[in-house]
PDB file of C-alpha atoms in Angstrom:
ATOM      1  CA  MET X1015      29.238 -41.437  63.161  1.00 66.00           C
ATOM      2  CA  MET X1016      28.448 -42.225  59.550  1.00 72.00           C
ATOM      3  CA  HIS X1017      27.617 -39.378  57.238  1.00 91.00           C
ATOM      4  CA  ALA X1018      24.228 -39.469  55.474  1.00 90.00           C
ATOM      5  CA  SER X1019      25.857 -39.567  51.998  1.00 91.00           C
ATOM      6  CA  LEU X1020      27.927 -42.603  52.924  1.00 94.00           C
ATOM      7  CA  LEU X1021      24.875 -44.313  54.395  1.00 93.00           C
ATOM      8  CA  ALA X1022      22.860 -43.603  51.233  1.00 94.00           C
ATOM      9  CA  GLN X1023      25.716 -45.080  49.147  1.00 96.00           C
ATOM     10  CA  TYR X1024      25.645 -48.254  51.196  1.00 96.00           C
ATOM     11  CA  VAL X1025      21.913 -48.547  50.842  1.00 96.00           C
ATOM     12  CA  VAL X1026      22.059 -48.186  47.031  1.00 97.00           C
ATOM     13  CA  ILE X1027      24.852 -50.744  46.794  1.00 98.00           C
ATOM     14  CA  ALA X1028      22.976 -53.199  49.002  1.00 98.00           C
ATOM     15  CA  LEU X1029      19.822 -52.724  46.965  1.00 98.00           C
ATOM     16  CA  ALA X1030      21.751 -53.364  43.686  1.00 98.00           C
ATOM     17  CA  VAL X1031      23.367 -56.520  45.073  1.00 98.00           C
ATOM     18  CA  ALA X1032      20.049 -57.850  46.380  1.00 98.00           C
ATOM     19  CA  LEU X1033      18.260 -57.222  43.050  1.00 97.00           C
ATOM     20  CA  SER X1034      21.137 -58.825  41.120  1.00 98.00           C
ATOM     21  CA  ALA X1035      21.098 -61.843  43.328  1.00 97.00           C
ATOM     22  CA  GLY X1036      17.299 -62.168  42.985  1.00 95.00           C
ATOM     23  CA  PHE X1037      17.565 -62.011  39.214  1.00 96.00           C
ATOM     24  CA  VAL X1038      20.265 -64.729  39.074  1.00 97.00           C
ATOM     25  CA  VAL X1039      18.277 -67.043  41.384  1.00 95.00           C
ATOM     26  CA  ARG X1040      15.121 -66.542  39.237  1.00 93.00           C
ATOM     27  CA  ARG X1041      17.052 -67.282  36.039  1.00 96.00           C
ATOM     28  CA  GLN X1042      19.075 -70.252  37.274  1.00 96.00           C
ATOM     29  CA  PHE X1043      16.533 -71.958  39.543  1.00 95.00           C
ATOM     30  CA  PRO X1044      12.988 -71.304  38.234  1.00 93.00           C
ATOM     31  CA  GLN X1045      11.474 -74.483  39.751  1.00 93.00           C
ATOM     32  CA  GLU X1046      12.918 -73.861  43.183  1.00 94.00           C
ATOM     33  CA  VAL X1047      11.610 -70.239  43.117  1.00 93.00           C
ATOM     34  CA  ARG X1048       8.212 -71.597  42.076  1.00 93.00           C
ATOM     35  CA  ARG X1049       8.229 -74.060  44.986  1.00 94.00           C
ATOM     36  CA  LEU X1050       9.239 -71.351  47.404  1.00 94.00           C
ATOM     37  CA  ARG X1051       6.537 -68.969  46.190  1.00 93.00           C
ATOM     38  CA  LEU X1052       3.934 -71.808  46.519  1.00 93.00           C
ATOM     39  CA  ALA X1053       5.161 -72.723  49.984  1.00 94.00           C
ATOM     40  CA  CYS X1054       4.755 -69.072  51.082  1.00 93.00           C
ATOM     41  CA  ALA X1055       1.433 -68.537  49.368  1.00 93.00           C
ATOM     42  CA  VAL X1056      -0.524 -71.601  50.510  1.00 93.00           C
ATOM     43  CA  PRO X1057      -0.736 -70.757  54.260  1.00 94.00           C
ATOM     44  CA  LEU X1058      -1.931 -67.189  53.322  1.00 93.00           C
ATOM     45  CA  VAL X1059      -4.859 -68.250  51.133  1.00 93.00           C
ATOM     46  CA  ARG X1060      -6.472 -70.684  53.544  1.00 92.00           C
ATOM     47  CA  GLU X1061     -10.068 -70.265  54.652  1.00 92.00           C
ATOM     48  CA  GLY X1062     -10.513 -68.073  57.670  1.00 93.00           C
ATOM     49  CA  ARG X1063      -7.693 -65.709  56.851  1.00 93.00           C
ATOM     50  CA  PRO X1064      -8.413 -61.982  56.534  1.00 94.00           C
ATOM     51  CA  SER X1065      -9.130 -60.809  52.948  1.00 94.00           C
ATOM     52  CA  TRP X1066      -6.008 -58.640  52.774  1.00 95.00           C
ATOM     53  CA  LEU X1067      -3.853 -61.596  53.751  1.00 94.00           C
ATOM     54  CA  ARG X1068      -5.540 -63.759  51.125  1.00 94.00           C
ATOM     55  CA  ARG X1069      -4.833 -61.093  48.462  1.00 95.00           C
ATOM     56  CA  ILE X1070      -1.142 -61.126  49.391  1.00 94.00           C
ATOM     57  CA  GLY X1071      -1.141 -64.923  49.111  1.00 93.00           C
ATOM     58  CA  GLN X1072      -2.814 -64.717  45.689  1.00 93.00           C
ATOM     59  CA  TRP X1073      -0.266 -62.184  44.549  1.00 94.00           C
ATOM     60  CA  LEU X1074       2.600 -64.377  45.762  1.00 91.00           C
ATOM     61  CA  ALA X1075       1.255 -67.593  44.191  1.00 91.00           C
ATOM     62  CA  PRO X1076       2.924 -68.644  40.969  1.00 88.00           C
ATOM     63  CA  VAL X1077       0.994 -68.834  37.732  1.00 85.00           C
ATOM     64  CA  PRO X1078      -0.449 -72.338  37.273  1.00 83.00           C
ATOM     65  CA  GLN X1079       1.400 -74.502  34.841  1.00 75.00           C
ATOM     66  CA  GLY X1080      -0.510 -76.394  32.207  1.00 66.00           C
ATOM     67  CA  ASP X1081       0.325 -79.637  30.504  1.00 61.00           C
ATOM     68  CA  GLY X1082       0.510 -78.035  27.144  1.00 57.00           C
ATOM     69  CA  GLY X1083       3.525 -80.018  25.988  1.00 55.00           C
ATOM     70  CA  SER X1084       6.212 -77.801  27.384  1.00 56.00           C
ATOM     71  CA  CYS X1085       8.970 -79.193  29.497  1.00 60.00           C
ATOM     72  CA  GLY X1086       7.739 -77.487  32.664  1.00 56.00           C
ATOM     73  CA  GLY X1087      10.906 -75.565  33.230  1.00 60.00           C
ATOM     74  CA  CYS X1088      10.612 -71.854  32.435  1.00 62.00           C
ATOM     75  CA  ASN X1089       7.468 -71.737  30.308  1.00 58.00           C
ATOM     76  CA  GLY X1090       9.483 -69.847  27.720  1.00 62.00           C
ATOM     77  CA  CYS X1091       8.861 -72.348  24.928  1.00 64.00           C
ATOM     78  CA  GLY X1092       5.594 -73.876  24.064  1.00 56.00           C
ATOM     79  CA  PRO X1093       4.508 -76.668  21.861  1.00 57.00           C
ATOM     80  CA  GLY X1094       5.856 -76.272  18.344  1.00 52.00           C
TER      81      GLY X1094
END
């Protein structure tokens, strides 16, 4: 049987790996992450859904992008 300290160590390592992978995906593929968030949020905010489910969908939804002259990639640079 696995000792509690070894189990805790595995949980901490798994959490660190998952957070690192999430960070890399967000930095390298911002448009794909945006599309995924949008695909997950749209079904949750439809009419007839419970209010708590709609709040989760609004929290998941990405920030709207404007046509302010930026390239539409990461929104890190704006018009000069």
